[in-house]
PDB file of C-alpha atoms and ligand atoms in Angstrom:
ATOM      1  CA  MET A 926     -36.175  37.588  52.670  1.00 53.00           C
ATOM      2  CA  SER A 927     -38.598  35.317  53.914  1.00 62.00           C
ATOM      3  CA  ASP A 928     -39.881  32.068  54.468  1.00 77.00           C
ATOM      4  CA  TYR A 929     -42.783  30.282  52.723  1.00 87.00           C
ATOM      5  CA  LEU A 930     -46.093  29.309  53.318  1.00 91.00           C
ATOM      6  CA  TRP A 931     -46.469  26.000  53.424  1.00 92.00           C
ATOM      7  CA  PHE A 932     -50.407  24.379  52.551  1.00 95.00           C
ATOM      8  CA  GLU A 933     -50.380  21.049  51.574  1.00 94.00           C
ATOM      9  CA  GLY A 934     -46.822  20.260  50.854  1.00 93.00           C
ATOM     10  CA  ILE A 935     -46.723  23.510  48.275  1.00 95.00           C
ATOM     11  CA  PRO A 936     -44.661  26.578  49.521  1.00 93.00           C
ATOM     12  CA  PHE A 937     -46.197  30.011  48.614  1.00 93.00           C
ATOM     13  CA  PRO A 938     -45.302  33.363  48.852  1.00 87.00           C
ATOM     14  CA  GLY A 939     -44.504  34.425  52.756  1.00 83.00           C
ATOM     15  CA  VAL A 940     -45.542  37.742  52.100  1.00 83.00           C
ATOM     16  CA  GLY A 941     -48.917  38.505  50.853  1.00 84.00           C
ATOM     17  CA  THR A 942     -50.569  34.986  50.981  1.00 88.00           C
ATOM     18  CA  ASP A 943     -53.138  33.995  53.990  1.00 90.00           C
ATOM     19  CA  LYS A 944     -53.336  30.386  55.381  1.00 93.00           C
ATOM     20  CA  GLY A 945     -57.092  31.023  56.345  1.00 93.00           C
ATOM     21  CA  ILE A 946     -58.066  32.391  52.219  1.00 95.00           C
ATOM     22  CA  LEU A 947     -55.762  29.275  51.280  1.00 96.00           C
ATOM     23  CA  GLU A 948     -57.835  26.664  52.938  1.00 95.00           C
ATOM     24  CA  GLU A 949     -61.323  28.466  51.693  1.00 94.00           C
ATOM     25  CA  ILE A 950     -60.592  29.353  48.728  1.00 96.00           C
ATOM     26  CA  GLY A 951     -61.493  25.823  46.749  1.00 96.00           C
ATOM     27  CA  ASP A 952     -64.794  25.699  48.526  1.00 96.00           C
ATOM     28  CA  LYS A 953     -66.083  29.070  49.048  1.00 96.00           C
ATOM     29  CA  PHE A 954     -64.871  31.439  46.264  1.00 97.00           C
ATOM     30  CA  VAL A 955     -67.742  31.896  43.727  1.00 97.00           C
ATOM     31  CA  VAL A 956     -66.494  31.913  40.330  1.00 98.00           C
ATOM     32  CA  ARG A 957     -69.447  33.625  38.107  1.00 98.00           C
ATOM     33  CA  ASP A 958     -70.406  32.568  34.679  1.00 98.00           C
ATOM     34  CA  GLU A 959     -68.970  35.774  33.056  1.00 98.00           C
ATOM     35  CA  ASP A 960     -65.601  35.679  34.858  1.00 98.00           C
ATOM     36  CA  THR A 961     -62.592  35.596  32.596  1.00 98.00           C
ATOM     37  CA  ILE A 962     -59.495  34.035  34.588  1.00 98.00           C
ATOM     38  CA  ILE A 963     -55.604  34.018  33.547  1.00 98.00           C
ATOM     39  CA  LEU A 964     -54.432  31.460  35.302  1.00 98.00           C
ATOM     40  CA  THR A 965     -49.960  30.688  34.930  1.00 98.00           C
ATOM     41  CA  TYR A 966     -47.316  28.921  36.750  1.00 98.00           C
ATOM     42  CA  PRO A 967     -45.154  31.706  37.630  1.00 97.00           C
ATOM     43  CA  LYS A 968     -43.131  33.499  34.897  1.00 96.00           C
ATOM     44  CA  SER A 969     -44.812  32.509  32.075  1.00 98.00           C
ATOM     45  CA  GLY A 970     -45.980  35.593  30.856  1.00 97.00           C
ATOM     46  CA  THR A 971     -48.901  36.377  33.456  1.00 97.00           C
ATOM     47  CA  ASN A 972     -48.627  40.257  33.288  1.00 97.00           C
ATOM     48  CA  TRP A 973     -48.207  40.293  29.658  1.00 98.00           C
ATOM     49  CA  MET A 974     -51.394  38.101  29.471  1.00 98.00           C
ATOM     50  CA  ILE A 975     -53.124  40.470  31.971  1.00 98.00           C
ATOM     51  CA  GLU A 976     -52.150  43.595  29.836  1.00 98.00           C
ATOM     52  CA  ILE A 977     -53.216  42.198  26.529  1.00 98.00           C
ATOM     53  CA  VAL A 978     -56.903  40.991  28.088  1.00 98.00           C
ATOM     54  CA  CYS A 979     -57.138  44.699  29.523  1.00 98.00           C
ATOM     55  CA  LEU A 980     -56.408  46.150  26.784  1.00 98.00           C
ATOM     56  CA  ILE A 981     -58.514  43.828  24.481  1.00 98.00           C
ATOM     57  CA  GLN A 982     -61.475  44.899  27.121  1.00 97.00           C
ATOM     58  CA  THR A 983     -60.532  48.737  26.524  1.00 98.00           C
ATOM     59  CA  LYS A 984     -60.400  48.234  22.634  1.00 98.00           C
ATOM     60  CA  GLY A 985     -56.756  49.658  22.499  1.00 98.00           C
ATOM     61  CA  ASN A 986     -57.565  52.580  24.754  1.00 98.00           C
ATOM     62  CA  PRO A 987     -54.351  52.662  26.789  1.00 97.00           C
ATOM     63  CA  GLN A 988     -56.233  55.099  29.727  1.00 97.00           C
ATOM     64  CA  TRP A 989     -56.796  52.112  32.336  1.00 97.00           C
ATOM     65  CA  ILE A 990     -54.092  50.428  31.554  1.00 97.00           C
ATOM     66  CA  GLN A 991     -51.989  53.657  32.309  1.00 96.00           C
ATOM     67  CA  SER A 992     -54.016  54.688  35.573  1.00 96.00           C
ATOM     68  CA  GLU A 993     -54.710  51.537  37.727  1.00 96.00           C
ATOM     69  CA  PRO A 994     -52.122  49.139  38.924  1.00 94.00           C
ATOM     70  CA  ILE A 995     -52.131  45.719  37.185  1.00 95.00           C
ATOM     71  CA  TRP A 996     -52.547  43.836  40.606  1.00 94.00           C
ATOM     72  CA  LYS A 997     -55.905  45.747  40.890  1.00 95.00           C
ATOM     73  CA  ARG A 998     -57.119  45.141  37.529  1.00 97.00           C
ATOM     74  CA  SER A 999     -56.623  41.962  37.827  1.00 97.00           C
ATOM     75  CA  PRO A1000     -56.504  40.803  41.611  1.00 97.00           C
ATOM     76  CA  TRP A1001     -54.759  37.589  42.423  1.00 96.00           C
ATOM     77  CA  VAL A1002     -57.241  35.628  43.617  1.00 97.00           C
ATOM     78  CA  GLU A1003     -55.086  33.550  46.285  1.00 96.00           C
ATOM     79  CA  SER A1004     -53.385  36.841  47.946  1.00 93.00           C
ATOM     80  CA  GLU A1005     -55.068  38.893  50.445  1.00 91.00           C
ATOM     81  CA  ASP A1006     -55.875  41.466  49.256  1.00 91.00           C
ATOM     82  CA  GLY A1007     -56.945  40.268  45.896  1.00 95.00           C
ATOM     83  CA  TYR A1008     -59.267  37.532  47.403  1.00 96.00           C
ATOM     84  CA  GLN A1009     -61.329  40.752  49.059  1.00 95.00           C
ATOM     85  CA  THR A1010     -61.414  42.749  46.314  1.00 96.00           C
ATOM     86  CA  LEU A1011     -62.902  40.017  44.361  1.00 97.00           C
ATOM     87  CA  ILE A1012     -65.670  38.754  46.513  1.00 96.00           C
ATOM     88  CA  ASN A1013     -66.890  42.264  46.996  1.00 96.00           C
ATOM     89  CA  GLN A1014     -66.896  43.184  43.190  1.00 96.00           C
ATOM     90  CA  GLU A1015     -69.906  43.386  41.052  1.00 96.00           C
ATOM     91  CA  GLY A1016     -70.151  42.180  37.102  1.00 94.00           C
ATOM     92  CA  PRO A1017     -67.747  40.615  35.331  1.00 96.00           C
ATOM     93  CA  ARG A1018     -64.203  39.994  36.930  1.00 98.00           C
ATOM     94  CA  LEU A1019     -60.730  39.851  35.711  1.00 98.00           C
ATOM     95  CA  ILE A1020     -58.963  37.267  37.962  1.00 98.00           C
ATOM     96  CA  SER A1021     -55.468  35.914  38.008  1.00 98.00           C
ATOM     97  CA  SER A1022     -54.060  33.498  39.706  1.00 98.00           C
ATOM     98  CA  HIS A1023     -50.375  31.188  40.110  1.00 97.00           C
ATOM     99  CA  LEU A1024     -52.800  28.462  41.850  1.00 98.00           C
ATOM    100  CA  PRO A1025     -52.077  24.412  41.090  1.00 98.00           C
ATOM    101  CA  PHE A1026     -55.690  22.989  39.810  1.00 98.00           C
ATOM    102  CA  HIS A1027     -56.825  20.886  43.070  1.00 96.00           C
ATOM    103  CA  LEU A1028     -56.526  23.956  44.957  1.00 97.00           C
ATOM    104  CA  PHE A1029     -58.600  26.329  42.152  1.00 98.00           C
ATOM    105  CA  PRO A1030     -62.411  27.331  43.512  1.00 98.00           C
ATOM    106  CA  LYS A1031     -64.066  24.132  42.785  1.00 98.00           C
ATOM    107  CA  SER A1032     -67.182  26.396  41.690  1.00 98.00           C
ATOM    108  CA  PHE A1033     -64.704  27.466  37.844  1.00 98.00           C
ATOM    109  CA  PHE A1034     -65.295  23.606  36.973  1.00 97.00           C
ATOM    110  CA  SER A1035     -68.940  23.772  36.803  1.00 97.00           C
ATOM    111  CA  SER A1036     -69.069  27.602  35.430  1.00 98.00           C
ATOM    112  CA  LYS A1037     -68.826  28.873  31.928  1.00 98.00           C
ATOM    113  CA  ALA A1038     -66.270  31.566  32.819  1.00 98.00           C
ATOM    114  CA  LYS A1039     -63.700  31.410  30.563  1.00 98.00           C
ATOM    115  CA  MET A1040     -60.029  30.671  31.237  1.00 98.00           C
ATOM    116  CA  ILE A1041     -56.773  31.334  29.523  1.00 98.00           C
ATOM    117  CA  TYR A1042     -53.946  29.189  30.590  1.00 98.00           C
ATOM    118  CA  VAL A1043     -50.527  30.204  29.360  1.00 98.00           C
ATOM    119  CA  ILE A1044     -47.392  27.967  29.056  1.00 98.00           C
ATOM    120  CA  ARG A1045     -44.095  29.147  28.610  1.00 98.00           C
ATOM    121  CA  ASN A1046     -40.620  26.727  28.181  1.00 98.00           C
ATOM    122  CA  PRO A1047     -40.071  25.959  32.108  1.00 98.00           C
ATOM    123  CA  ARG A1048     -36.014  26.133  30.995  1.00 98.00           C
ATOM    124  CA  ASP A1049     -37.047  29.891  30.491  1.00 98.00           C
ATOM    125  CA  VAL A1050     -39.737  29.704  33.595  1.00 98.00           C
ATOM    126  CA  LEU A1051     -37.387  28.618  35.775  1.00 98.00           C
ATOM    127  CA  VAL A1052     -34.379  31.124  34.369  1.00 97.00           C
ATOM    128  CA  SER A1053     -37.037  33.998  34.346  1.00 96.00           C
ATOM    129  CA  GLY A1054     -37.769  33.034  37.977  1.00 94.00           C
ATOM    130  CA  TYR A1055     -34.304  32.716  39.311  1.00 93.00           C
ATOM    131  CA  PHE A1056     -33.292  35.893  38.198  1.00 90.00           C
ATOM    132  CA  PHE A1057     -37.200  38.228  39.195  1.00 88.00           C
ATOM    133  CA  PHE A1058     -37.219  36.213  42.857  1.00 83.00           C
ATOM    134  CA  HIS A1059     -34.283  36.690  44.625  1.00 77.00           C
ATOM    135  CA  LYS A1060     -34.722  40.605  44.305  1.00 72.00           C
ATOM    136  CA  THR A1061     -38.176  39.930  46.036  1.00 76.00           C
ATOM    137  CA  ASN A1062     -39.287  39.597  49.733  1.00 71.00           C
ATOM    138  CA  LEU A1063     -41.686  36.430  48.529  1.00 73.00           C
ATOM    139  CA  VAL A1064     -39.272  33.723  48.321  1.00 77.00           C
ATOM    140  CA  LYS A1065     -36.299  32.042  49.911  1.00 78.00           C
ATOM    141  CA  ASN A1066     -32.968  33.037  48.402  1.00 81.00           C
ATOM    142  CA  PRO A1067     -31.567  30.280  46.769  1.00 85.00           C
ATOM    143  CA  GLY A1068     -28.405  32.172  46.388  1.00 84.00           C
ATOM    144  CA  SER A1069     -27.231  30.517  43.160  1.00 90.00           C
ATOM    145  CA  LEU A1070     -28.386  29.158  39.711  1.00 94.00           C
ATOM    146  CA  ILE A1071     -27.117  25.692  40.523  1.00 95.00           C
ATOM    147  CA  LYS A1072     -28.966  25.653  43.589  1.00 93.00           C
ATOM    148  CA  TYR A1073     -32.277  27.377  42.259  1.00 94.00           C
ATOM    149  CA  PHE A1074     -32.139  24.878  39.358  1.00 97.00           C
ATOM    150  CA  GLU A1075     -32.210  21.960  41.741  1.00 96.00           C
ATOM    151  CA  TRP A1076     -35.073  23.112  43.809  1.00 95.00           C
ATOM    152  CA  PHE A1077     -37.067  24.002  40.624  1.00 97.00           C
ATOM    153  CA  LEU A1078     -36.894  20.200  39.651  1.00 97.00           C
ATOM    154  CA  LYS A1079     -37.980  19.227  42.891  1.00 95.00           C
ATOM    155  CA  GLY A1080     -40.710  21.088  42.720  1.00 95.00           C
ATOM    156  CA  ASN A1081     -39.445  23.315  45.755  1.00 93.00           C
ATOM    157  CA  VAL A1082     -40.224  26.573  44.574  1.00 93.00           C
ATOM    158  CA  ILE A1083     -43.638  28.665  45.058  1.00 93.00           C
ATOM    159  CA  TYR A1084     -46.346  26.715  43.878  1.00 96.00           C
ATOM    160  CA  GLY A1085     -44.833  23.949  43.700  1.00 96.00           C
ATOM    161  CA  SER A1086     -43.942  21.717  40.564  1.00 98.00           C
ATOM    162  CA  TRP A1087     -43.885  23.063  36.691  1.00 98.00           C
ATOM    163  CA  PHE A1088     -44.245  19.864  36.231  1.00 98.00           C
ATOM    164  CA  GLU A1089     -47.425  19.144  38.188  1.00 97.00           C
ATOM    165  CA  HIS A1090     -49.164  22.427  37.605  1.00 98.00           C
ATOM    166  CA  THR A1091     -48.518  21.930  34.147  1.00 98.00           C
ATOM    167  CA  ARG A1092     -49.987  18.231  33.910  1.00 97.00           C
ATOM    168  CA  ALA A1093     -53.094  19.152  36.039  1.00 98.00           C
ATOM    169  CA  TRP A1094     -53.843  22.146  34.153  1.00 98.00           C
ATOM    170  CA  LEU A1095     -53.902  20.587  30.619  1.00 97.00           C
ATOM    171  CA  SER A1096     -56.021  18.086  31.657  1.00 96.00           C
ATOM    172  CA  MET A1097     -59.033  21.047  31.047  1.00 97.00           C
ATOM    173  CA  ARG A1098     -57.145  21.830  27.417  1.00 96.00           C
ATOM    174  CA  GLU A1099     -60.424  20.552  25.105  1.00 96.00           C
ATOM    175  CA  ARG A1100     -63.067  21.912  27.012  1.00 97.00           C
ATOM    176  CA  ASP A1101     -64.821  24.987  25.378  1.00 97.00           C
ATOM    177  CA  ASN A1102     -64.156  27.530  28.217  1.00 98.00           C
ATOM    178  CA  PHE A1103     -60.215  26.735  28.369  1.00 98.00           C
ATOM    179  CA  LEU A1104     -57.416  28.545  25.957  1.00 98.00           C
ATOM    180  CA  LEU A1105     -54.203  27.096  25.930  1.00 98.00           C
ATOM    181  CA  LEU A1106     -51.537  30.115  24.742  1.00 98.00           C
ATOM    182  CA  SER A1107     -47.859  29.748  25.060  1.00 98.00           C
ATOM    183  CA  TYR A1108     -45.505  32.571  25.487  1.00 98.00           C
ATOM    184  CA  GLU A1109     -43.591  31.154  22.708  1.00 98.00           C
ATOM    185  CA  ASP A1110     -46.601  31.469  19.987  1.00 96.00           C
ATOM    186  CA  LEU A1111     -47.248  34.727  21.554  1.00 97.00           C
ATOM    187  CA  LYS A1112     -43.542  35.824  20.909  1.00 97.00           C
ATOM    188  CA  GLN A1113     -43.964  34.074  17.394  1.00 97.00           C
ATOM    189  CA  ASP A1114     -47.089  35.402  16.048  1.00 97.00           C
ATOM    190  CA  THR A1115     -48.473  38.147  18.440  1.00 98.00           C
ATOM    191  CA  ARG A1116     -51.372  39.443  16.493  1.00 98.00           C
ATOM    192  CA  GLY A1117     -52.556  36.064  15.694  1.00 98.00           C
ATOM    193  CA  THR A1118     -52.812  34.857  19.313  1.00 98.00           C
ATOM    194  CA  ILE A1119     -54.366  38.137  20.193  1.00 98.00           C
ATOM    195  CA  GLU A1120     -56.857  37.948  17.364  1.00 98.00           C
ATOM    196  CA  LYS A1121     -57.385  34.328  19.132  1.00 98.00           C
ATOM    197  CA  ILE A1122     -58.030  35.658  22.636  1.00 98.00           C
ATOM    198  CA  CYS A1123     -60.525  38.291  20.783  1.00 98.00           C
ATOM    199  CA  ASP A1124     -62.324  35.315  19.267  1.00 98.00           C
ATOM    200  CA  PHE A1125     -62.078  32.869  22.617  1.00 98.00           C
ATOM    201  CA  LEU A1126     -63.415  36.325  24.686  1.00 98.00           C
ATOM    202  CA  GLY A1127     -65.837  37.360  21.936  1.00 97.00           C
ATOM    203  CA  LYS A1128     -64.428  40.449  21.477  1.00 97.00           C
ATOM    204  CA  LYS A1129     -64.448  42.074  17.667  1.00 95.00           C
ATOM    205  CA  LEU A1130     -62.189  44.888  17.272  1.00 97.00           C
ATOM    206  CA  GLU A1131     -60.720  46.831  14.443  1.00 97.00           C
ATOM    207  CA  LYS A1132     -57.556  46.798  12.937  1.00 97.00           C
ATOM    208  CA  ASP A1133     -56.869  49.687  14.441  1.00 98.00           C
ATOM    209  CA  GLU A1134     -58.090  48.685  17.235  1.00 98.00           C
ATOM    210  CA  LEU A1135     -56.111  45.676  17.313  1.00 98.00           C
ATOM    211  CA  ASP A1136     -53.182  48.027  16.464  1.00 98.00           C
ATOM    212  CA  LEU A1137     -53.392  49.582  19.471  1.00 98.00           C
ATOM    213  CA  VAL A1138     -53.454  46.563  21.791  1.00 98.00           C
ATOM    214  CA  LEU A1139     -50.206  44.961  20.230  1.00 98.00           C
ATOM    215  CA  LYS A1140     -48.319  49.038  20.876  1.00 98.00           C
ATOM    216  CA  TYR A1141     -49.476  48.847  24.056  1.00 98.00           C
ATOM    217  CA  SER A1142     -48.468  45.557  25.583  1.00 98.00           C
ATOM    218  CA  SER A1143     -45.555  45.446  23.800  1.00 97.00           C
ATOM    219  CA  PHE A1144     -42.157  44.862  25.815  1.00 97.00           C
ATOM    220  CA  GLN A1145     -40.634  47.840  25.623  1.00 96.00           C
ATOM    221  CA  VAL A1146     -44.289  50.100  26.584  1.00 97.00           C
ATOM    222  CA  MET A1147     -45.194  47.581  29.348  1.00 96.00           C
ATOM    223  CA  LYS A1148     -41.198  47.735  30.539  1.00 94.00           C
ATOM    224  CA  GLU A1149     -41.933  51.858  30.703  1.00 93.00           C
ATOM    225  CA  ASN A1150     -45.479  51.441  32.197  1.00 94.00           C
ATOM    226  CA  LYS A1151     -45.698  52.293  35.588  1.00 91.00           C
ATOM    227  CA  MET A1152     -48.739  50.793  36.243  1.00 91.00           C
ATOM    228  CA  SER A1153     -47.903  47.661  34.829  1.00 91.00           C
ATOM    229  CA  ASN A1154     -43.807  47.448  35.545  1.00 88.00           C
ATOM    230  CA  LEU A1155     -44.053  46.617  39.030  1.00 84.00           C
ATOM    231  CA  SER A1156     -41.954  49.361  40.069  1.00 82.00           C
ATOM    232  CA  ILE A1157     -44.325  50.402  42.210  1.00 80.00           C
ATOM    233  CA  VAL A1158     -44.540  47.557  44.482  1.00 79.00           C
ATOM    234  CA  PRO A1159     -44.357  48.411  48.225  1.00 73.00           C
ATOM    235  CA  GLU A1160     -40.754  47.442  49.163  1.00 70.00           C
ATOM    236  CA  ASP A1161     -41.500  45.103  51.594  1.00 68.00           C
ATOM    237  CA  VAL A1162     -42.773  42.801  48.552  1.00 68.00           C
ATOM    238  CA  ILE A1163     -40.313  43.659  46.301  1.00 67.00           C
ATOM    239  CA  THR A1164     -36.688  45.092  47.155  1.00 65.00           C
ATOM    240  CA  ASN A1165     -34.975  47.573  44.823  1.00 62.00           C
ATOM    241  CA  GLY A1166     -33.821  47.342  41.134  1.00 68.00           C
ATOM    242  CA  LEU A1167     -36.429  44.405  40.680  1.00 74.00           C
ATOM    243  CA  LYS A1168     -37.115  44.262  36.792  1.00 80.00           C
ATOM    244  CA  LEU A1169     -40.370  42.105  35.494  1.00 87.00           C
ATOM    245  CA  MET A1170     -39.785  43.359  32.061  1.00 85.00           C
ATOM    246  CA  ARG A1171     -36.139  41.422  31.941  1.00 91.00           C
ATOM    247  CA  LYS A1172     -35.718  40.208  28.332  1.00 95.00           C
ATOM    248  CA  GLY A1173     -38.808  38.997  27.313  1.00 96.00           C
ATOM    249  CA  THR A1174     -37.569  36.670  25.208  1.00 96.00           C
ATOM    250  CA  THR A1175     -37.665  32.748  24.309  1.00 97.00           C
ATOM    251  CA  GLY A1176     -34.450  30.259  24.805  1.00 97.00           C
ATOM    252  CA  ASP A1177     -32.397  32.332  27.123  1.00 97.00           C
ATOM    253  CA  TRP A1178     -31.717  29.198  29.229  1.00 98.00           C
ATOM    254  CA  LYS A1179     -29.281  28.103  27.331  1.00 97.00           C
ATOM    255  CA  ASN A1180     -27.319  31.085  28.025  1.00 97.00           C
ATOM    256  CA  HIS A1181     -27.366  30.134  31.206  1.00 97.00           C
ATOM    257  CA  PHE A1182     -27.311  26.513  31.753  1.00 98.00           C
ATOM    258  CA  THR A1183     -24.665  23.950  31.755  1.00 97.00           C
ATOM    259  CA  VAL A1184     -24.607  20.966  29.076  1.00 98.00           C
ATOM    260  CA  ALA A1185     -25.342  18.818  32.212  1.00 98.00           C
ATOM    261  CA  GLN A1186     -27.885  20.743  33.631  1.00 98.00           C
ATOM    262  CA  ALA A1187     -30.002  20.579  30.074  1.00 98.00           C
ATOM    263  CA  GLU A1188     -29.360  17.051  30.047  1.00 98.00           C
ATOM    264  CA  ALA A1189     -31.035  16.660  33.573  1.00 98.00           C
ATOM    265  CA  PHE A1190     -33.368  18.859  32.852  1.00 98.00           C
ATOM    266  CA  ASP A1191     -34.539  16.778  29.444  1.00 97.00           C
ATOM    267  CA  LYS A1192     -34.474  13.736  31.211  1.00 97.00           C
ATOM    268  CA  VAL A1193     -37.155  14.944  34.125  1.00 97.00           C
ATOM    269  CA  PHE A1194     -39.134  16.585  31.289  1.00 97.00           C
ATOM    270  CA  GLN A1195     -39.588  13.708  29.353  1.00 95.00           C
ATOM    271  CA  GLU A1196     -40.247  11.230  32.343  1.00 97.00           C
ATOM    272  CA  LYS A1197     -42.814  13.442  34.163  1.00 97.00           C
ATOM    273  CA  MET A1198     -44.572  15.071  31.043  1.00 96.00           C
ATOM    274  CA  ILE A1199     -44.969  11.452  29.377  1.00 95.00           C
ATOM    275  CA  GLY A1200     -47.803  10.854  27.916  1.00 94.00           C
ATOM    276  CA  PHE A1201     -48.425  14.613  26.462  1.00 95.00           C
ATOM    277  CA  PRO A1202     -48.239  15.179  22.595  1.00 93.00           C
ATOM    278  CA  ARG A1203     -45.442  16.786  21.652  1.00 91.00           C
ATOM    279  CA  GLU A1204     -47.118  19.609  19.551  1.00 92.00           C
ATOM    280  CA  LEU A1205     -48.386  20.752  23.372  1.00 94.00           C
ATOM    281  CA  PHE A1206     -45.231  22.417  24.145  1.00 96.00           C
ATOM    282  CA  PRO A1207     -43.682  24.919  21.068  1.00 94.00           C
ATOM    283  CA  TRP A1208     -40.409  24.882  22.690  1.00 91.00           C
ATOM    284  CA  GLN A1209     -39.822  21.300  22.527  1.00 72.00           C
TER     285      GLN A1209
HETATM  286  P1  LIG B2450     -37.937  37.075  31.440  1.00 62.79           P
HETATM  287  O1  LIG B2450     -37.510  37.061  32.480  1.00 62.79           O
HETATM  288  O2  LIG B2450     -37.729  35.918  30.821  1.00 62.79           O
HETATM  289  O3  LIG B2450     -37.726  38.335  30.553  1.00 62.79           O
HETATM  290  P2  LIG B2450     -44.821  36.783  35.005  1.00 62.79           P
HETATM  291  O4  LIG B2450     -45.722  38.230  33.863  1.00 62.79           O
HETATM  292  O5  LIG B2450     -45.673  35.172  34.982  1.00 62.79           O
HETATM  293  O6  LIG B2450     -44.312  37.121  36.323  1.00 62.79           O
HETATM  294  O7  LIG B2450     -43.391  36.559  33.613  1.00 62.79           O
HETATM  295  C1  LIG B2450     -42.508  37.166  32.813  1.00 62.79           C
HETATM  296  C2  LIG B2450     -42.055  37.237  32.219  1.00 62.79           C
HETATM  297  O8  LIG B2450     -42.380  37.421  30.657  1.00 62.79           O
HETATM  298  C3  LIG B2450     -40.333  37.577  32.099  1.00 62.79           C
HETATM  299  O9  LIG B2450     -39.673  37.271  31.390  1.00 62.79           O
HETATM  300  C4  LIG B2450     -40.849  39.493  31.468  1.00 62.79           C
HETATM  301  O10 LIG B2450     -39.692  39.825  30.625  1.00 62.79           O
HETATM  302  C5  LIG B2450     -42.056  38.639  30.144  1.00 62.79           C
HETATM  303  N1  LIG B2450     -42.714  39.552  29.635  1.00 62.79           N
HETATM  304  C6  LIG B2450     -43.386  40.763  29.922  1.00 62.79           C
HETATM  305  N2  LIG B2450     -44.310  41.503  29.150  1.00 62.79           N
HETATM  306  C7  LIG B2450     -43.682  41.125  28.353  1.00 62.79           C
HETATM  307  C8  LIG B2450     -44.350  41.703  26.880  1.00 62.79           C
HETATM  308  N3  LIG B2450     -44.678  42.473  26.436  1.00 62.79           N
HETATM  309  N4  LIG B2450     -43.416  41.165  26.051  1.00 62.79           N
HETATM  310  C9  LIG B2450     -42.365  40.122  26.068  1.00 62.79           C
HETATM  311  N5  LIG B2450     -42.320  39.425  27.117  1.00 62.79           N
HETATM  312  C10 LIG B2450     -42.892  39.727  28.499  1.00 62.79           C
END
């Protein structure tokens, strides 16, 4: 287990992140108009979205997703490897990021690059994060869900507070080049949501191509795809037995929160997300 890398008061993964990159990314990284960015708070369905977008690009042909690791198909701009890959990559790029709004490359805000921002019930994000991160070398091990719950509400987890992250990025929701989606909508109406993504990206898929996107991005197929299930991530980052595709459901928090925790969470949610319409949060 490694310690965090602290940057501007936010804890970042202690492995694979470089302070120099975080310092220069905001001003120096040039987002191009033809780029597509997938931005999420960790554990919101990021890899699912990456898989879907890759499959849309290939019109459902699985060759790419079965031959190249997911983090190479859509590199993480804030990671050491991803940053280098992206600055040297020509043509339209697929870029992943968990960066908070104020640390993201400023060039994006005046570009026509398209961003897909996926939100998820933060209670499920918390539970998913707890079960995922304690099997990695990326974060401090909380030891118990009780501890992790406390850290999460205080924003003392990687990439900082879910509430701050979400509040800030939601300010972009009226922009034409910003598509706000939720994990819950994606679960409930996968086909309809994928069609929305196709429209946003300007891709027209035939029905049988869409069927293939659905098939190859399904939980079960992703779980078995070595290029997507993180089973080939080097051992200095992820310890044995980690499962990215854990449950893939909505509302799992109900199996883990006590009544007191559920109430405490509700209270913080109301306070921190005041002013945002309820419809933005389809789990409420
Ligand atoms: P759970 O831990 O609740 O199962 P991220 O990619 O941002 O790290 O998010 C991981 C979460 O997305 C995990 O949630 C994982 O199971 C879920 N997920 C990944 N692929 C999925 C898919 N194809 N369908 C549904 N959920 C998926």
